[in-house]
Amino acid sequence: MSLSDLPGAAPDPAHGPAAGQLRAGALVEPERAVRPVWIAGVVLVNLGINAAFFAPLQVLLGQQAATFSEADKEAILALVTGAGAAVSLVANPLFGAFSDRTSARMGRRVPWVLFGAILGAVALIALAGAPNVASMTLIWCLVQAGCNGAYAAITAAIPDRVPVAQRGTVGGLAAMGQTVGILAGAVIAAAVTGNFAVGYLVCAVALLAGVVLYFFRSDDVPLPAEVRPPFRLADFATGFWISPVLYPDFGWAWLTRLLVNIGNHMITLYLLFFLTDAVQLEQTQGIPPEVGVLVLTGLYAVMVIISSVVGGRISDRMGKRKPLVIISSLIIAAAALILAFAPSWTGALLGASVLGLGFGCYLAVDFALITQVLPAARSRGRDLGVLNIANSLPQVLAPLIAFPFVTLWGGYVSLFVAAAVIGLLGAVFVVKIKGVD
């Protein structure tokens, strides 16, 4: 693997003197369907990354924060996770860009999947022995860098290897792997019963185990070193700005993903407090709100798994993406309205089911859509990393938008109505995408 040349803008080599080499190389549009074993490898990588990522976020980091200061545990957790989120915004497009330029014999993506998994696993093990808050924060940032590096590479591998007609199916299965990984993270956190050091070790093992099949069966196509453009720092810095004027479909796809994810995060952000204050779950049903959140999360996850697989397959058979993206966005908005106007345990169960149904289909079909609006084959990793910012940024924006609705502007009814409106805007703007049906 060579990193002497980092990403930079250059004419598409598919039209240059090396075009003949690329007809069977890394930059051509794939036409042959991928095999089930390859898909299984991609699913397992996604599962391992999300298990290793969400067990700490859901439980382990909070437990560790409490060992430093019980009184300040909330502030410590906010500091650690906030720093990690900032790293994820940078790491995903950066490592995607590195993988675009990698000319290892094993291919462009697999070295970074492996490197990211190893970095993340080593950092997770080190995290268990962090002596203070500062080192805990730094090491968690390394975990974020490793997991995001592996995720950027495995995401870019899909448009590298999967033909357009199969991308909805593969995207749906990858989304299934992500959701199962989140559930596995919850299981890991619960199984270690407060021993966060053991939890981090199990997460590290899950992360490494997840990449084994893909490493041996990646079928990654090497990028000829001679077709890489020379590195220029100015091009590297400006290459992460993808002009919506030059690439309007990419710009609209980024905006719609941002809006739908903001709406989804606004719906789930205050779920515990919604069950406590609006539904009054313990008083009306005798169910602790924490248990209610677990039930709703599990129900939501099951529906995501089902609808992501089914929705992706239907999209491939239709040969269309936009209608299903619009329909799934409308379903997400409907879920928000159910929660707004039926603040009961029955309404919450129905809302969680409908939300999972819509968001799972959206994950699969929108992923297939965005792979069809990427500016160039040579920069798929970087460009998908830029698009993935629209997944991470809502984690920062949604709380800022949601807070005044809950506290000042009408409570949970106004919050969920606002989430529905934002999601509907995402559906409207999908129509602006012209290059995909």
Tab-separated table of C-alpha atoms in Angstrom:
chain	number	residue	atom	x	y	z
A	1	MET	CA	0.000	0.000	0.000
A	2	SER	CA	1.317	3.401	-0.946
A	3	LEU	CA	0.256	6.635	0.719
A	4	SER	CA	2.936	8.782	-0.849
A	5	ASP	CA	0.225	10.255	-3.069
A	6	LEU	CA	-2.803	11.507	-1.155
A	7	PRO	CA	-6.149	12.380	-2.708
A	8	GLY	CA	-6.302	15.264	-5.147
A	9	ALA	CA	-8.425	16.381	-8.023
A	10	ALA	CA	-7.382	15.236	-11.440
A	11	PRO	CA	-8.958	14.321	-14.763
A	12	ASP	CA	-10.755	11.016	-14.730
A	13	PRO	CA	-8.108	8.428	-15.690
A	14	ALA	CA	-10.749	6.373	-17.445
A	15	HIS	CA	-10.415	8.903	-20.263
A	16	GLY	CA	-6.608	9.084	-20.198
A	17	PRO	CA	-3.790	6.964	-21.555
A	18	ALA	CA	-4.336	4.258	-18.975
A	19	ALA	CA	-7.975	3.751	-19.950
A	20	GLY	CA	-7.193	0.367	-21.455
A	21	GLN	CA	-5.835	-0.893	-18.162
A	22	LEU	CA	-8.966	0.239	-16.370
A	23	ARG	CA	-11.449	-1.639	-18.503
A	24	ALA	CA	-10.869	-4.606	-16.217
A	25	GLY	CA	-9.632	-2.557	-13.252
A	26	ALA	CA	-10.769	-0.732	-10.165
A	27	LEU	CA	-12.514	2.257	-11.729
A	28	VAL	CA	-14.988	0.699	-14.132
A	29	GLU	CA	-18.675	0.370	-13.353
A	30	PRO	CA	-19.265	-3.211	-12.115
A	31	GLU	CA	-21.553	-5.415	-14.177
A	32	ARG	CA	-21.252	-8.902	-12.668
A	33	ALA	CA	-23.407	-9.729	-9.632
A	34	VAL	CA	-21.484	-10.296	-6.411
A	35	ARG	CA	-21.565	-13.666	-4.702
A	36	PRO	CA	-23.364	-14.430	-1.413
A	37	VAL	CA	-20.053	-14.986	0.396
A	38	TRP	CA	-18.910	-11.474	-0.551
A	39	ILE	CA	-22.189	-10.002	0.670
A	40	ALA	CA	-21.842	-11.968	3.921
A	41	GLY	CA	-18.385	-10.469	4.404
A	42	VAL	CA	-19.748	-6.941	3.994
A	43	VAL	CA	-22.621	-7.639	6.402
A	44	LEU	CA	-20.236	-9.007	9.049
A	45	VAL	CA	-17.929	-5.992	8.796
A	46	ASN	CA	-20.908	-3.702	9.374
A	47	LEU	CA	-22.101	-5.874	12.244
A	48	GLY	CA	-18.690	-5.887	13.954
A	49	ILE	CA	-18.180	-2.134	13.588
A	50	ASN	CA	-21.581	-1.291	15.047
A	51	ALA	CA	-21.320	-3.783	17.913
A	52	ALA	CA	-17.927	-2.356	18.878
A	53	PHE	CA	-19.178	1.191	18.483
A	54	PHE	CA	-22.574	1.162	20.183
A	55	ALA	CA	-21.867	-0.933	23.272
A	56	PRO	CA	-19.514	1.804	24.537
A	57	LEU	CA	-21.874	4.596	23.461
A	58	GLN	CA	-24.932	3.007	25.036
A	59	VAL	CA	-23.457	1.856	28.354
A	60	LEU	CA	-19.715	1.284	28.766
A	61	LEU	CA	-18.471	4.864	28.401
A	62	GLY	CA	-21.053	6.033	30.920
A	63	GLN	CA	-19.985	3.386	33.404
A	64	GLN	CA	-16.347	4.347	32.971
A	65	ALA	CA	-17.160	8.053	33.343
A	66	ALA	CA	-18.791	7.309	36.703
A	67	THR	CA	-15.566	5.730	37.994
A	68	PHE	CA	-13.757	9.040	37.527
A	69	SER	CA	-16.489	11.166	39.128
A	70	GLU	CA	-20.003	10.126	40.046
A	71	ALA	CA	-21.039	13.749	40.396
A	72	ASP	CA	-19.635	14.801	37.008
A	73	LYS	CA	-20.326	11.653	35.004
A	74	GLU	CA	-22.792	13.375	32.657
A	75	ALA	CA	-20.304	16.126	31.807
A	76	ILE	CA	-17.487	13.615	31.315
A	77	LEU	CA	-19.624	11.493	29.019
A	78	ALA	CA	-20.653	14.563	27.006
A	79	LEU	CA	-17.004	15.575	26.603
A	80	VAL	CA	-15.854	12.127	25.504
A	81	THR	CA	-18.682	11.447	23.073
A	82	GLY	CA	-18.626	15.001	21.697
A	83	ALA	CA	-14.911	14.768	20.919
A	84	GLY	CA	-15.462	11.379	19.306
A	85	ALA	CA	-18.314	12.725	17.168
A	86	ALA	CA	-16.054	15.532	15.936
A	87	VAL	CA	-13.429	12.987	14.929
A	88	SER	CA	-16.013	10.916	13.054
A	89	LEU	CA	-16.978	13.917	10.906
A	90	VAL	CA	-13.388	14.156	9.684
A	91	ALA	CA	-12.269	10.528	9.736
A	92	ASN	CA	-14.915	9.130	7.432
A	93	PRO	CA	-14.183	11.246	4.333
A	94	LEU	CA	-10.457	11.328	5.121
A	95	PHE	CA	-10.004	7.558	5.285
A	96	GLY	CA	-12.343	7.154	2.333
A	97	ALA	CA	-10.027	9.436	0.368
A	98	PHE	CA	-6.973	7.476	1.481
A	99	SER	CA	-8.558	4.261	0.280
A	100	ASP	CA	-9.316	5.859	-3.097
A	101	ARG	CA	-5.573	6.344	-3.588
A	102	THR	CA	-4.322	3.026	-2.220
A	103	SER	CA	-2.530	0.767	-4.696
A	104	ALA	CA	-1.936	-2.319	-2.550
A	105	ARG	CA	-1.893	-5.702	-4.284
A	106	MET	CA	-4.886	-6.757	-2.168
A	107	GLY	CA	-6.924	-3.799	-3.463
A	108	ARG	CA	-8.012	-0.314	-2.446
A	109	ARG	CA	-10.499	-1.013	0.322
A	110	VAL	CA	-9.474	-4.135	2.201
A	111	PRO	CA	-6.241	-2.631	3.662
A	112	TRP	CA	-8.253	0.140	5.283
A	113	VAL	CA	-10.955	-2.191	6.547
A	114	LEU	CA	-8.188	-4.195	8.215
A	115	PHE	CA	-6.240	-1.168	9.457
A	116	GLY	CA	-9.369	0.483	10.847
A	117	ALA	CA	-10.418	-2.684	12.666
A	118	ILE	CA	-6.969	-3.167	14.195
A	119	LEU	CA	-6.726	0.481	15.272
A	120	GLY	CA	-10.209	0.369	16.759
A	121	ALA	CA	-9.584	-2.921	18.570
A	122	VAL	CA	-6.254	-1.819	20.060
A	123	ALA	CA	-7.816	1.456	21.184
A	124	LEU	CA	-10.778	-0.351	22.778
A	125	ILE	CA	-8.430	-2.549	24.784
A	126	ALA	CA	-6.395	0.507	25.821
A	127	LEU	CA	-9.580	2.359	26.770
A	128	ALA	CA	-10.202	-0.063	29.623
A	129	GLY	CA	-7.014	1.134	31.326
A	130	ALA	CA	-7.393	4.862	30.714
A	131	PRO	CA	-6.060	6.550	33.881
A	132	ASN	CA	-7.936	9.858	33.566
A	133	VAL	CA	-10.595	11.703	31.587
A	134	ALA	CA	-8.112	13.231	29.145
A	135	SER	CA	-6.684	9.850	28.132
A	136	MET	CA	-10.169	8.359	27.966
A	137	THR	CA	-11.193	11.103	25.572
A	138	LEU	CA	-8.109	10.694	23.388
A	139	ILE	CA	-8.404	6.904	23.196
A	140	TRP	CA	-12.123	7.051	22.365
A	141	CYS	CA	-11.221	9.402	19.519
A	142	LEU	CA	-8.859	6.693	18.242
A	143	VAL	CA	-11.690	4.150	18.452
A	144	GLN	CA	-13.830	6.527	16.405
A	145	ALA	CA	-11.038	6.987	13.861
A	146	GLY	CA	-10.553	3.242	13.459
A	147	CYS	CA	-14.245	2.361	13.206
A	148	ASN	CA	-14.926	5.201	10.789
A	149	GLY	CA	-11.900	4.252	8.696
A	150	ALA	CA	-13.151	0.696	8.343
A	151	TYR	CA	-16.704	1.887	7.676
A	152	ALA	CA	-15.597	4.342	4.987
A	153	ALA	CA	-13.708	1.616	3.154
A	154	ILE	CA	-16.405	-1.058	3.362
A	155	THR	CA	-19.060	1.431	2.237
A	156	ALA	CA	-17.002	2.400	-0.813
A	157	ALA	CA	-16.470	-1.281	-1.641
A	158	ILE	CA	-20.156	-1.638	-2.499
A	159	PRO	CA	-20.251	0.690	-5.541
A	160	ASP	CA	-16.797	-0.654	-6.454
A	161	ARG	CA	-18.021	-4.220	-6.733
A	162	VAL	CA	-21.844	-4.276	-6.879
A	163	PRO	CA	-23.726	-3.523	-10.117
A	164	VAL	CA	-26.473	-0.909	-9.935
A	165	ALA	CA	-29.210	-3.516	-10.323
A	166	GLN	CA	-28.072	-5.280	-7.124
A	167	ARG	CA	-27.256	-2.289	-4.915
A	168	GLY	CA	-30.629	-2.003	-3.231
A	169	THR	CA	-30.412	-5.609	-2.078
A	170	VAL	CA	-26.820	-5.311	-0.874
A	171	GLY	CA	-27.510	-1.936	0.723
A	172	GLY	CA	-30.459	-3.442	2.583
A	173	LEU	CA	-28.380	-6.352	3.860
A	174	ALA	CA	-25.613	-3.968	4.950
A	175	ALA	CA	-28.221	-1.919	6.844
A	176	MET	CA	-29.433	-5.145	8.430
A	177	GLY	CA	-25.862	-5.849	9.558
A	178	GLN	CA	-25.625	-2.385	11.094
A	179	THR	CA	-28.873	-2.819	13.014
A	180	VAL	CA	-27.989	-6.306	14.250
A	181	GLY	CA	-24.628	-4.872	15.312
A	182	ILE	CA	-26.376	-2.198	17.384
A	183	LEU	CA	-28.476	-4.879	19.077
A	184	ALA	CA	-25.346	-6.990	19.626
A	185	GLY	CA	-23.728	-3.976	21.271
A	186	ALA	CA	-26.664	-3.739	23.667
A	187	VAL	CA	-26.339	-7.454	24.445
A	188	ILE	CA	-22.593	-7.094	25.092
A	189	ALA	CA	-23.179	-4.154	27.426
A	190	ALA	CA	-25.864	-6.074	29.335
A	191	ALA	CA	-23.871	-9.320	29.505
A	192	VAL	CA	-20.787	-7.846	31.165
A	193	THR	CA	-22.964	-6.585	34.065
A	194	GLY	CA	-21.059	-3.411	34.856
A	195	ASN	CA	-17.526	-4.636	34.082
A	196	PHE	CA	-16.715	-2.137	31.343
A	197	ALA	CA	-13.137	-3.430	30.931
A	198	VAL	CA	-14.440	-6.863	29.899
A	199	GLY	CA	-17.000	-5.145	27.717
A	200	TYR	CA	-14.311	-3.265	25.802
A	201	LEU	CA	-12.390	-6.517	25.280
A	202	VAL	CA	-15.469	-8.264	23.888
A	203	CYS	CA	-16.081	-5.276	21.600
A	204	ALA	CA	-12.496	-5.498	20.311
A	205	VAL	CA	-12.910	-9.199	19.558
A	206	ALA	CA	-16.219	-8.555	17.766
A	207	LEU	CA	-14.623	-5.825	15.653
A	208	LEU	CA	-11.713	-8.032	14.562
A	209	ALA	CA	-13.899	-11.099	13.999
A	210	GLY	CA	-16.199	-9.073	11.794
A	211	VAL	CA	-13.508	-8.382	9.180
A	212	VAL	CA	-12.118	-11.912	8.829
A	213	LEU	CA	-14.411	-13.181	6.072
A	214	TYR	CA	-14.157	-9.969	4.046
A	215	PHE	CA	-10.364	-9.967	4.354
A	216	PHE	CA	-10.079	-13.417	2.794
A	217	ARG	CA	-12.933	-13.107	0.266
A	218	SER	CA	-12.946	-9.408	-0.640
A	219	ASP	CA	-12.168	-9.824	-4.364
A	220	ASP	CA	-10.910	-6.242	-4.141
A	221	VAL	CA	-9.466	-4.987	-7.436
A	222	PRO	CA	-6.051	-3.273	-7.199
A	223	LEU	CA	-5.641	0.274	-8.447
A	224	PRO	CA	-2.623	0.578	-10.817
A	225	ALA	CA	-0.160	2.989	-9.208
A	226	GLU	CA	0.536	4.696	-12.510
A	227	VAL	CA	-3.029	5.990	-12.860
A	228	ARG	CA	-3.002	7.922	-9.591
A	229	PRO	CA	-2.676	11.658	-10.141
A	230	PRO	CA	0.184	13.380	-8.306
A	231	PHE	CA	-0.530	14.774	-4.866
A	232	ARG	CA	-1.095	18.504	-4.567
A	233	LEU	CA	-1.960	19.911	-1.145
A	234	ALA	CA	-4.374	22.499	-2.497
A	235	ASP	CA	-6.259	19.820	-4.429
A	236	PHE	CA	-6.337	17.620	-1.344
A	237	ALA	CA	-7.834	20.398	0.785
A	238	THR	CA	-10.407	21.519	-1.782
A	239	GLY	CA	-11.302	18.029	-3.011
A	240	PHE	CA	-13.650	17.476	-0.061
A	241	TRP	CA	-15.863	20.311	-1.297
A	242	ILE	CA	-18.167	18.834	-3.909
A	243	SER	CA	-19.916	21.711	-5.591
A	244	PRO	CA	-23.718	21.372	-5.685
A	245	VAL	CA	-23.608	23.582	-8.780
A	246	LEU	CA	-21.358	21.175	-10.673
A	247	TYR	CA	-22.937	18.063	-9.149
A	248	PRO	CA	-26.544	19.022	-8.273
A	249	ASP	CA	-27.778	15.441	-7.833
A	250	PHE	CA	-25.050	14.837	-5.250
A	251	GLY	CA	-26.000	18.049	-3.458
A	252	TRP	CA	-29.700	17.186	-3.318
A	253	ALA	CA	-28.898	13.637	-2.151
A	254	TRP	CA	-26.738	15.059	0.672
A	255	LEU	CA	-29.457	17.500	1.745
A	256	THR	CA	-32.253	14.932	1.703
A	257	ARG	CA	-30.186	12.489	3.770
A	258	LEU	CA	-29.390	15.252	6.279
A	259	LEU	CA	-33.050	16.231	6.657
A	260	VAL	CA	-34.402	12.688	7.016
A	261	ASN	CA	-31.739	11.841	9.606
A	262	ILE	CA	-32.449	15.021	11.580
A	263	GLY	CA	-36.123	14.087	11.646
A	264	ASN	CA	-35.346	10.535	12.759
A	265	HIS	CA	-33.011	11.708	15.541
A	266	MET	CA	-35.582	14.248	16.755
A	267	ILE	CA	-38.115	11.438	17.092
A	268	THR	CA	-35.818	9.160	19.117
A	269	LEU	CA	-33.853	11.750	21.123
A	270	TYR	CA	-36.243	12.303	24.035
A	271	LEU	CA	-37.932	8.919	23.956
A	272	LEU	CA	-37.216	8.184	27.639
A	273	PHE	CA	-38.647	11.519	28.766
A	274	PHE	CA	-41.607	11.150	26.378
A	275	LEU	CA	-42.536	7.831	28.003
A	276	THR	CA	-42.037	9.309	31.470
A	277	ASP	CA	-43.836	12.643	31.120
A	278	ALA	CA	-46.277	12.398	28.200
A	279	VAL	CA	-47.216	8.706	28.161
A	280	GLN	CA	-46.724	8.328	31.958
A	281	LEU	CA	-45.843	4.723	31.280
A	282	GLU	CA	-45.174	3.572	34.822
A	283	GLN	CA	-48.383	5.082	36.164
A	284	THR	CA	-50.610	3.808	33.340
A	285	GLN	CA	-48.990	0.458	32.489
A	286	GLY	CA	-46.763	-0.354	35.449
A	287	ILE	CA	-43.759	-0.500	33.117
A	288	PRO	CA	-40.577	1.424	34.005
A	289	PRO	CA	-39.732	3.948	31.268
A	290	GLU	CA	-36.276	2.405	30.814
A	291	VAL	CA	-37.885	-0.944	30.024
A	292	GLY	CA	-40.269	0.827	27.678
A	293	VAL	CA	-37.342	2.347	25.770
A	294	LEU	CA	-35.782	-1.116	25.460
A	295	VAL	CA	-39.040	-2.591	24.133
A	296	LEU	CA	-39.530	0.213	21.617
A	297	THR	CA	-35.904	0.054	20.496
A	298	GLY	CA	-36.129	-3.688	19.940
A	299	LEU	CA	-39.380	-3.351	18.017
A	300	TYR	CA	-37.925	-0.527	15.923
A	301	ALA	CA	-34.810	-2.588	15.182
A	302	VAL	CA	-36.794	-5.641	14.068
A	303	MET	CA	-38.798	-3.513	11.662
A	304	VAL	CA	-35.626	-1.864	10.325
A	305	ILE	CA	-34.091	-5.261	9.634
A	306	ILE	CA	-37.171	-6.520	7.815
A	307	SER	CA	-37.901	-3.399	5.790
A	308	SER	CA	-34.278	-2.735	4.815
A	309	VAL	CA	-33.924	-6.175	3.253
A	310	VAL	CA	-37.360	-6.186	1.628
A	311	GLY	CA	-37.222	-2.544	0.517
A	312	GLY	CA	-33.800	-2.926	-1.076
A	313	ARG	CA	-34.896	-5.994	-3.012
A	314	ILE	CA	-38.101	-4.324	-4.221
A	315	SER	CA	-36.113	-1.295	-5.383
A	316	ASP	CA	-33.784	-3.501	-7.429
A	317	ARG	CA	-36.716	-5.287	-9.042
A	318	MET	CA	-38.434	-1.998	-9.863
A	319	GLY	CA	-35.229	-0.474	-11.175
A	320	LYS	CA	-36.261	2.749	-9.401
A	321	ARG	CA	-35.085	4.502	-6.241
A	322	LYS	CA	-36.864	7.845	-5.830
A	323	PRO	CA	-40.429	6.530	-5.382
A	324	LEU	CA	-39.383	4.273	-2.496
A	325	VAL	CA	-37.225	6.991	-0.914
A	326	ILE	CA	-40.225	9.329	-1.009
A	327	ILE	CA	-42.593	6.682	0.353
A	328	SER	CA	-40.226	5.736	3.168
A	329	SER	CA	-39.787	9.425	4.099
A	330	LEU	CA	-43.582	9.779	4.240
A	331	ILE	CA	-43.782	6.705	6.503
A	332	ILE	CA	-41.190	8.234	8.863
A	333	ALA	CA	-43.254	11.440	8.984
A	334	ALA	CA	-46.383	9.379	9.711
A	335	ALA	CA	-44.604	7.731	12.654
A	336	ALA	CA	-43.798	11.156	14.103
A	337	LEU	CA	-47.435	12.229	13.789
A	338	ILE	CA	-48.632	9.041	15.506
A	339	LEU	CA	-46.411	9.844	18.490
A	340	ALA	CA	-47.550	13.486	18.453
A	341	PHE	CA	-51.285	12.815	18.521
A	342	ALA	CA	-51.469	9.407	20.237
A	343	PRO	CA	-49.270	9.842	23.340
A	344	SER	CA	-50.046	6.427	24.827
A	345	TRP	CA	-48.235	3.117	25.155
A	346	THR	CA	-50.249	1.725	22.244
A	347	GLY	CA	-49.400	4.801	20.196
A	348	ALA	CA	-45.739	4.475	21.106
A	349	LEU	CA	-45.652	0.816	20.042
A	350	LEU	CA	-47.351	1.668	16.749
A	351	GLY	CA	-45.120	4.709	16.195
A	352	ALA	CA	-41.918	2.722	16.815
A	353	SER	CA	-43.048	0.005	14.404
A	354	VAL	CA	-43.957	2.496	11.672
A	355	LEU	CA	-40.708	4.436	12.215
A	356	GLY	CA	-38.633	1.261	11.841
A	357	LEU	CA	-40.601	0.270	8.751
A	358	GLY	CA	-39.913	3.622	7.093
A	359	PHE	CA	-36.331	4.120	8.184
A	360	GLY	CA	-35.186	0.610	7.275
A	361	CYS	CA	-36.508	0.963	3.734
A	362	TYR	CA	-34.994	4.442	3.543
A	363	LEU	CA	-31.540	3.185	4.611
A	364	ALA	CA	-31.436	0.544	1.903
A	365	VAL	CA	-32.916	2.453	-1.016
A	366	ASP	CA	-31.294	5.816	-0.310
A	367	PHE	CA	-27.898	4.135	-0.123
A	368	ALA	CA	-28.455	2.609	-3.545
A	369	LEU	CA	-29.554	6.025	-4.835
A	370	ILE	CA	-26.493	7.893	-3.543
A	371	THR	CA	-24.106	5.389	-5.108
A	372	GLN	CA	-25.635	6.394	-8.458
A	373	VAL	CA	-24.960	10.136	-8.010
A	374	LEU	CA	-21.276	9.941	-7.046
A	375	PRO	CA	-19.182	12.333	-9.182
A	376	ALA	CA	-16.439	9.878	-10.218
A	377	ALA	CA	-15.297	6.295	-9.703
A	378	ARG	CA	-11.817	7.428	-8.686
A	379	SER	CA	-13.140	9.215	-5.568
A	380	ARG	CA	-15.975	6.973	-4.367
A	381	GLY	CA	-14.509	6.562	-0.885
A	382	ARG	CA	-14.034	10.297	-0.334
A	383	ASP	CA	-17.416	11.217	-1.796
A	384	LEU	CA	-19.302	8.621	0.232
A	385	GLY	CA	-17.432	9.901	3.290
A	386	VAL	CA	-18.723	13.392	2.556
A	387	LEU	CA	-22.237	11.976	2.223
A	388	ASN	CA	-21.828	10.138	5.522
A	389	ILE	CA	-21.387	13.503	7.236
A	390	ALA	CA	-25.135	13.810	6.661
A	391	ASN	CA	-25.485	10.764	8.964
A	392	SER	CA	-23.238	12.146	11.736
A	393	LEU	CA	-24.126	15.838	11.699
A	394	PRO	CA	-27.765	15.267	12.768
A	395	GLN	CA	-26.451	13.896	16.076
A	396	VAL	CA	-25.228	17.445	16.742
A	397	LEU	CA	-28.043	19.387	15.083
A	398	ALA	CA	-31.076	17.397	16.271
A	399	PRO	CA	-30.647	18.239	20.004
A	400	LEU	CA	-30.208	21.931	19.181
A	401	ILE	CA	-33.385	21.934	17.088
A	402	ALA	CA	-35.420	19.724	19.426
A	403	PHE	CA	-34.689	21.471	22.733
A	404	PRO	CA	-36.734	24.662	22.186
A	405	PHE	CA	-39.689	22.698	20.843
A	406	VAL	CA	-39.832	20.562	23.990
A	407	THR	CA	-39.189	23.347	26.497
A	408	LEU	CA	-40.668	26.478	24.890
A	409	TRP	CA	-42.828	25.768	21.852
A	410	GLY	CA	-45.492	23.275	22.776
A	411	GLY	CA	-43.737	20.200	24.139
A	412	TYR	CA	-43.744	16.800	22.491
A	413	VAL	CA	-46.623	17.513	20.110
A	414	SER	CA	-44.712	20.372	18.488
A	415	LEU	CA	-41.460	18.370	18.561
A	416	PHE	CA	-42.894	15.426	16.647
A	417	VAL	CA	-44.809	17.634	14.214
A	418	ALA	CA	-41.576	19.528	13.481
A	419	ALA	CA	-39.769	16.208	12.957
A	420	ALA	CA	-42.478	15.165	10.501
A	421	VAL	CA	-42.189	18.424	8.566
A	422	ILE	CA	-38.397	18.147	8.345
A	423	GLY	CA	-38.678	14.572	7.118
A	424	LEU	CA	-41.264	15.605	4.537
A	425	LEU	CA	-38.878	18.243	3.209
A	426	GLY	CA	-36.429	15.410	2.614
A	427	ALA	CA	-39.080	13.629	0.559
A	428	VAL	CA	-39.815	16.778	-1.448
A	429	PHE	CA	-36.181	17.468	-2.318
A	430	VAL	CA	-35.622	13.914	-3.605
A	431	VAL	CA	-37.670	14.983	-6.622
A	432	LYS	CA	-34.859	17.411	-7.504
A	433	ILE	CA	-32.506	14.501	-8.258
A	434	LYS	CA	-32.609	14.097	-12.046
A	435	GLY	CA	-30.038	11.409	-12.809
A	436	VAL	CA	-31.806	8.571	-10.953
A	437	ASP	CA	-35.365	7.303	-11.447
